[in-house]
CSV table of C-alpha atoms in Angstrom, one decimal:
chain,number,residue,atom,x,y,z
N,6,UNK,CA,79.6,120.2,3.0
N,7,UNK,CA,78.4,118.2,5.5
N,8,UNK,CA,76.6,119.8,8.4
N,9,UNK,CA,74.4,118.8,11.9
N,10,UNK,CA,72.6,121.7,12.9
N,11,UNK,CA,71.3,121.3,16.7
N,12,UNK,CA,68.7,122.9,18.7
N,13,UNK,CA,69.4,125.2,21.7
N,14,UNK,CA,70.2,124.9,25.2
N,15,UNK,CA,66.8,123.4,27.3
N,16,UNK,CA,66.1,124.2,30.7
N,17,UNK,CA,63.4,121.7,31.6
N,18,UNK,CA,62.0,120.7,34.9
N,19,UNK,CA,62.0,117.2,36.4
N,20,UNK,CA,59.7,114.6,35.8
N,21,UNK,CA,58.9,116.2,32.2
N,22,UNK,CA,59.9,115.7,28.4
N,23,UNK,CA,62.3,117.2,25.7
N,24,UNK,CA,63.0,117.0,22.3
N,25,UNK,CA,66.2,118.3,20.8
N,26,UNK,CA,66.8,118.3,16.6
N,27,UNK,CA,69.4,117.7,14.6
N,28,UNK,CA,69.1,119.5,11.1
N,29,UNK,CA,71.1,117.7,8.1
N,30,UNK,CA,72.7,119.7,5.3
N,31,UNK,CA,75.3,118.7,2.2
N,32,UNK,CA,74.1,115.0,1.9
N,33,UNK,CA,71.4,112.4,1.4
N,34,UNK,CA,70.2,112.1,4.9
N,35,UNK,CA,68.7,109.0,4.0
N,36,UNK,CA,71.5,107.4,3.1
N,37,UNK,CA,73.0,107.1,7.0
N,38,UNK,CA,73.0,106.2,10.1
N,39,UNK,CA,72.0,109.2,12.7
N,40,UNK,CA,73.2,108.5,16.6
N,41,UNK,CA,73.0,110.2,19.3
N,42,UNK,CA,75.8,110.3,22.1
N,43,UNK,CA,75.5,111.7,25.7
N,44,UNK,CA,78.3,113.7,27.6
N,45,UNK,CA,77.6,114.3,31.0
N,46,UNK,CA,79.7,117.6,33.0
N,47,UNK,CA,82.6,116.5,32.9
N,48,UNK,CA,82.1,112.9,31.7
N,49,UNK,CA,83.2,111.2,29.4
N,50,UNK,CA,80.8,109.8,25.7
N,51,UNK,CA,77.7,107.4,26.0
N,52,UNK,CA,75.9,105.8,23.2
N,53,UNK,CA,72.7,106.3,23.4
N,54,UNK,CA,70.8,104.9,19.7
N,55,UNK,CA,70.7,105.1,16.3
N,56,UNK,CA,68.1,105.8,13.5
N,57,UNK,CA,68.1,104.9,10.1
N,58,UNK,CA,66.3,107.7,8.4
N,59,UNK,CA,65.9,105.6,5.4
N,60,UNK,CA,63.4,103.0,7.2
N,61,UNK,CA,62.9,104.6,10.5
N,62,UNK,CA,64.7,101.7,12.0
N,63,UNK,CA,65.8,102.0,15.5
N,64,UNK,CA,68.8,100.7,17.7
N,65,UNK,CA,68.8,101.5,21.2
N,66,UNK,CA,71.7,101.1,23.7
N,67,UNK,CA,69.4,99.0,26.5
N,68,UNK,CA,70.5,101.8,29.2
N,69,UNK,CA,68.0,104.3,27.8
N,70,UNK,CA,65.9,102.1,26.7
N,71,UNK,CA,62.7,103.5,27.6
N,72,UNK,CA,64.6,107.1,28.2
N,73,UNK,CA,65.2,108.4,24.9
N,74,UNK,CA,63.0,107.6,21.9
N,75,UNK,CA,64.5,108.4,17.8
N,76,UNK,CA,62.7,109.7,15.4
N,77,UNK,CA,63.3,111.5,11.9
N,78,UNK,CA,61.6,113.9,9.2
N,79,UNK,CA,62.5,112.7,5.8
N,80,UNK,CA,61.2,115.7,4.2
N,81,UNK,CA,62.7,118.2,6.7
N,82,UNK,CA,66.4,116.2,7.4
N,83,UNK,CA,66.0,116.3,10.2
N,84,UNK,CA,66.6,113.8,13.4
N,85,UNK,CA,64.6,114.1,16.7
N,86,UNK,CA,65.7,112.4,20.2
N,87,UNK,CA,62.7,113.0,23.0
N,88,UNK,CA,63.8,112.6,26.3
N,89,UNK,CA,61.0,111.4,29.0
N,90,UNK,CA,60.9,111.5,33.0
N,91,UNK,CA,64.1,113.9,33.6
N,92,UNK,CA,65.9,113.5,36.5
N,93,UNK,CA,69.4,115.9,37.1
N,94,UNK,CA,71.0,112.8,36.0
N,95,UNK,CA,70.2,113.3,32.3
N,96,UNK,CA,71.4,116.9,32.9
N,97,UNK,CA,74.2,116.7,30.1
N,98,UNK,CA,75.3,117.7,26.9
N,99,UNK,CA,73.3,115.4,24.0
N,100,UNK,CA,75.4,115.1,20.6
N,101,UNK,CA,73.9,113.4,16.8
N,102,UNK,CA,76.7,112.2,14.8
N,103,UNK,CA,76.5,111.0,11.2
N,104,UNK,CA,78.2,107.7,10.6
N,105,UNK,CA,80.0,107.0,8.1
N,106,UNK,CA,79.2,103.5,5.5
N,107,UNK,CA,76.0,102.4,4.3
N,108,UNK,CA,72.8,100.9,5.5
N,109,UNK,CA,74.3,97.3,5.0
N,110,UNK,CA,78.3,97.9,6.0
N,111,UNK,CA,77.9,100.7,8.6
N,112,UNK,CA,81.5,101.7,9.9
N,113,UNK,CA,80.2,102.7,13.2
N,114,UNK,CA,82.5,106.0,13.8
N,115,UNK,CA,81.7,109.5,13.6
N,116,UNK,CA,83.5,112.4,11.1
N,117,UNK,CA,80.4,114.7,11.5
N,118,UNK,CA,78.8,115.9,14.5
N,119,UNK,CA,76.3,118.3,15.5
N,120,UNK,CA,77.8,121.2,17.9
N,121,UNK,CA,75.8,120.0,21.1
N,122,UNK,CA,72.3,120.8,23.1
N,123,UNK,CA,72.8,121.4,26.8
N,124,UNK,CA,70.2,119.9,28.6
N,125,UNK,CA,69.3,121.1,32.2
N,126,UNK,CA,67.0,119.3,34.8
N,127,UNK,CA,66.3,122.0,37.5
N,128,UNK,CA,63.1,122.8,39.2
M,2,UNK,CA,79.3,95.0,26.5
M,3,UNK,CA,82.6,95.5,24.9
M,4,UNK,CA,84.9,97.8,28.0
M,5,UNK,CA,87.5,100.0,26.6
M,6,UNK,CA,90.2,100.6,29.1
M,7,UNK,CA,91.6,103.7,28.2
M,8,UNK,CA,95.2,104.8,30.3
M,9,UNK,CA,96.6,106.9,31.1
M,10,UNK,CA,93.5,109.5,32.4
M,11,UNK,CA,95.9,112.6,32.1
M,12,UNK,CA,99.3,113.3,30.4
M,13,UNK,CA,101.8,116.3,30.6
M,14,UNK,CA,104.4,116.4,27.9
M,15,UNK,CA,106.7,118.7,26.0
M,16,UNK,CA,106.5,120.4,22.7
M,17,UNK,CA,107.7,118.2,20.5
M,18,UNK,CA,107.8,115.1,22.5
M,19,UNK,CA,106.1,111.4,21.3
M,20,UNK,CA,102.8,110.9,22.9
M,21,UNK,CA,101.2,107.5,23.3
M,22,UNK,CA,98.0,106.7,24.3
M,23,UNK,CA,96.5,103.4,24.4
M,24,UNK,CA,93.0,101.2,24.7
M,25,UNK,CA,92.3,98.0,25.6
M,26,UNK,CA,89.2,96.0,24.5
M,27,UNK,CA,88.0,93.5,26.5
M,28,UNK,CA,87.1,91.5,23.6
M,29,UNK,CA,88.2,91.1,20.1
M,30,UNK,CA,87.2,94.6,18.0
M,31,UNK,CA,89.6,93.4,15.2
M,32,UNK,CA,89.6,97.0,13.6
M,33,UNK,CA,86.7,98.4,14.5
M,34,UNK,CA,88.3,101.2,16.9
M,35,UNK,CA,88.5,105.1,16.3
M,36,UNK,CA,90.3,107.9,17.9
M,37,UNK,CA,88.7,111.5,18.5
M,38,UNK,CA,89.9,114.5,20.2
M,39,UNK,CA,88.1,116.9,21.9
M,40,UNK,CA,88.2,120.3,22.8
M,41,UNK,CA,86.4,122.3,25.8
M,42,UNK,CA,82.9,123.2,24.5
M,43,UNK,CA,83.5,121.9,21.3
M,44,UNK,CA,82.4,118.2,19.7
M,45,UNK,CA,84.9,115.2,19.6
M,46,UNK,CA,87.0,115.0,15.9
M,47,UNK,CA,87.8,112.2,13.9
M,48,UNK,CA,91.0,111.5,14.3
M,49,UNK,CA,91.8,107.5,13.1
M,50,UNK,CA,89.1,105.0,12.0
M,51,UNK,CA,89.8,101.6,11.4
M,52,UNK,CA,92.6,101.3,13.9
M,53,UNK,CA,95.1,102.8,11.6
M,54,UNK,CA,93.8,104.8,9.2
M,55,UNK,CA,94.1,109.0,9.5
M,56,UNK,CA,90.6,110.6,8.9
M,57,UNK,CA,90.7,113.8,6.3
M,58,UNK,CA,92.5,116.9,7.3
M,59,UNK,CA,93.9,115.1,10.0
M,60,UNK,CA,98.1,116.3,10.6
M,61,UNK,CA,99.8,112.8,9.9
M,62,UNK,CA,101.5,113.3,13.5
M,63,UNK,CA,99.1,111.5,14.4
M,64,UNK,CA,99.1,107.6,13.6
M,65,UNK,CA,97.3,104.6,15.0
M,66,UNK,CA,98.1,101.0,15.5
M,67,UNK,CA,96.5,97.9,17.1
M,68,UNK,CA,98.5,94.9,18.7
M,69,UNK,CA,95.5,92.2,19.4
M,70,UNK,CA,93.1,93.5,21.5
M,71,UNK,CA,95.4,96.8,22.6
M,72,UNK,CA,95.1,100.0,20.3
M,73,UNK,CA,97.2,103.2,20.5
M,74,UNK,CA,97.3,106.4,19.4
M,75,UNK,CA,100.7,108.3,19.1
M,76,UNK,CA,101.6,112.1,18.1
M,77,UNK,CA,105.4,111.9,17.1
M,78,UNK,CA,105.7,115.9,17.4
M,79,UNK,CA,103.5,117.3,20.3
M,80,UNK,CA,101.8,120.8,19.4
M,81,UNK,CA,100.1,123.4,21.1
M,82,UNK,CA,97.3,122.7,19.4
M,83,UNK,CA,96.6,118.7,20.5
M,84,UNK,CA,95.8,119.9,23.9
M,85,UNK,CA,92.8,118.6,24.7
M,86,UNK,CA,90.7,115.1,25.6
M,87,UNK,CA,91.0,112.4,23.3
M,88,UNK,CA,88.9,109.1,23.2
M,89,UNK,CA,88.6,105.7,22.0
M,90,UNK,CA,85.5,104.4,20.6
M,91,UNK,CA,84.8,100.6,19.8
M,92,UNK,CA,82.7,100.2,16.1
M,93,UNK,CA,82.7,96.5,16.6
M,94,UNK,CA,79.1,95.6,18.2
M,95,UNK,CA,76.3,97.5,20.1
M,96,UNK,CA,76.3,99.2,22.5
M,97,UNK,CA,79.0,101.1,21.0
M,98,UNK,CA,81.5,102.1,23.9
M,99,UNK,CA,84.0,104.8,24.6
M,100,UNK,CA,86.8,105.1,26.5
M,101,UNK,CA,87.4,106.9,30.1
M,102,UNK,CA,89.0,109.7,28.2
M,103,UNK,CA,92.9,111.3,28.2
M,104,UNK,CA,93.3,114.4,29.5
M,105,UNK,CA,96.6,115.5,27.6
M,106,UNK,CA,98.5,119.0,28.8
M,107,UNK,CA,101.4,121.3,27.2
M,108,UNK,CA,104.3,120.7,30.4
C-alpha cells in the first residue's frame, strides 16, 4: 500500500535552513507528482510546489518562491523540501501529498499524505 | 489566483441530521474541486474528487455536487465520527488553493 513516510519534528533557529523528507513506499515513485502543503497553528492548507520525480521538474506556488526549494532521490524514494531564512512565520506543520494521475493528466488532489513535520522557528 | 470561499467557518448539528457545506470559486474550476476532512493532529482525507465523485473507503453519506462555480459537500446522516475540519481544494490551475476551512461539531 501506499505510504509517505516523514521526517521528525525540527526545532531550528531563525535565520537558518531545514530540510524535511518524505520516504515513498507501495508505488513507482516516479510515476507522480510529490507536493508539499503548509498548515500553519491553527490555519488552514497552503500550496507550496510540486516535483516530478520522474524529471526533477519543479512548480512553485510564487509565495515561496525563493522559500522552499524541491528536490528528490530516485534511488532512495524519497522527496526533500529545504526551507531557507526562517522566520516564526514558517513555524507550521509541512505536509507531501502524492497526486493522483499521470505526468501528462495530473488530477491535482491528494488520497495519500505523509503524517506531517512540525517545524519550529525559536531562538 | 483562483479564491475559494468556503462558508460557513463552523457548524453544530445533530446526529443524524443533513449537513451542507459549500465553496465558491471565483472562477470557472469546472470539476476540478476535492473535499477533505481533517482530524486534530492528523492529515486531511480524501473525501470527493472531481466534484462528485466518493474517493475509496469513503461512507457514501457523503456526496458532492457542483452548480456552476458553487460546490457542496453534504452528509445526509451526521455521525460521531465526521467531527472534524473539512476543506475544499481547487485542482483547476496553479497555485492550487484551499478553502478557509469548516469547523463542524456534534450539538
Amino acid at each position: 500500500q501506499v505510504q509517505l513516510q516523514q521526517s521528525g519534528t525540527e526545532l531550528v533557529k531563525p535565520a537558518s535552513s531545514v530540510k524535511i523528507s518524505c520516504k515513498a513506499s507501495g508505488y513507482t515513485f516516479t510515476s507522480n507528482y510529490m507536493h508539499w502543503i503548509r498548515q500553519q497553528p491553527g490555519n488552514g492548507l497552503e500550496w507550496i510546489g510540486w516535483i516530478y520525480p520522474g524529471n526533477g521538474n519543479t512548480k512553485y506556488n510564487q509565495k515561496f518562491d525563493g522559500k522552499a526549494t524541491l528536490t528528490a532521490d530516485k534511488s532512495s524514494s524519497t522527496a526533500y523540501m529545504q526551507l531557507s531564512s526562517l522566520t516564526s512565520e514558517d513555524s507550521a506543520v509541512y505536509f507531501c501529498a502524492r497526486e493522483d494521475g499521470t505526468y501528462y493528466y495530473p488530477y491535482g488532489w491528494f488520497a495519500y499524505w505523509g503524517q506531517g513535520t512540525l517545524v519550529t522557528v525559536s531562538s | 489566483d483562483i479564491q475559494m470561499t468556503q462558508s460557513p467557518a463552523s457548524l453544530s448539528a445533530s446526529l443524524e441530521e443533513i449537513v451542507t457545506i459549500t465553496c465558491q470559486a471565483s472562477q470557472d474550476i469546472g470539476n476540478w474541486l476535492a473535499w477533505y476532512q481533517q482530524k486534530p493532529g492528523k492529515s486531511p482525507q480524501l473525501l470527493i474528487y472531481g466534484a462528485t465523485s466518493l474517493a475509496d473507503g469513503v461512507p457514501s453519506r457523503f456526496s458532492g455536487s457542483r452548480s456552476g462555480t458553487q460546490y457542496s459537500l453534504k452528509i445526509s446522516r451526521l455521525q460521531v465520527e465526521d467531527i472534524g475540519i473539512y476543506y475544499c481544494q481547487q485542482a483547476s490551475s496553479a497555485p492550487l488553493t484551499f478553502g478557509s476551512g469548516t469547523k463542524l461539531e456534534i450539538k
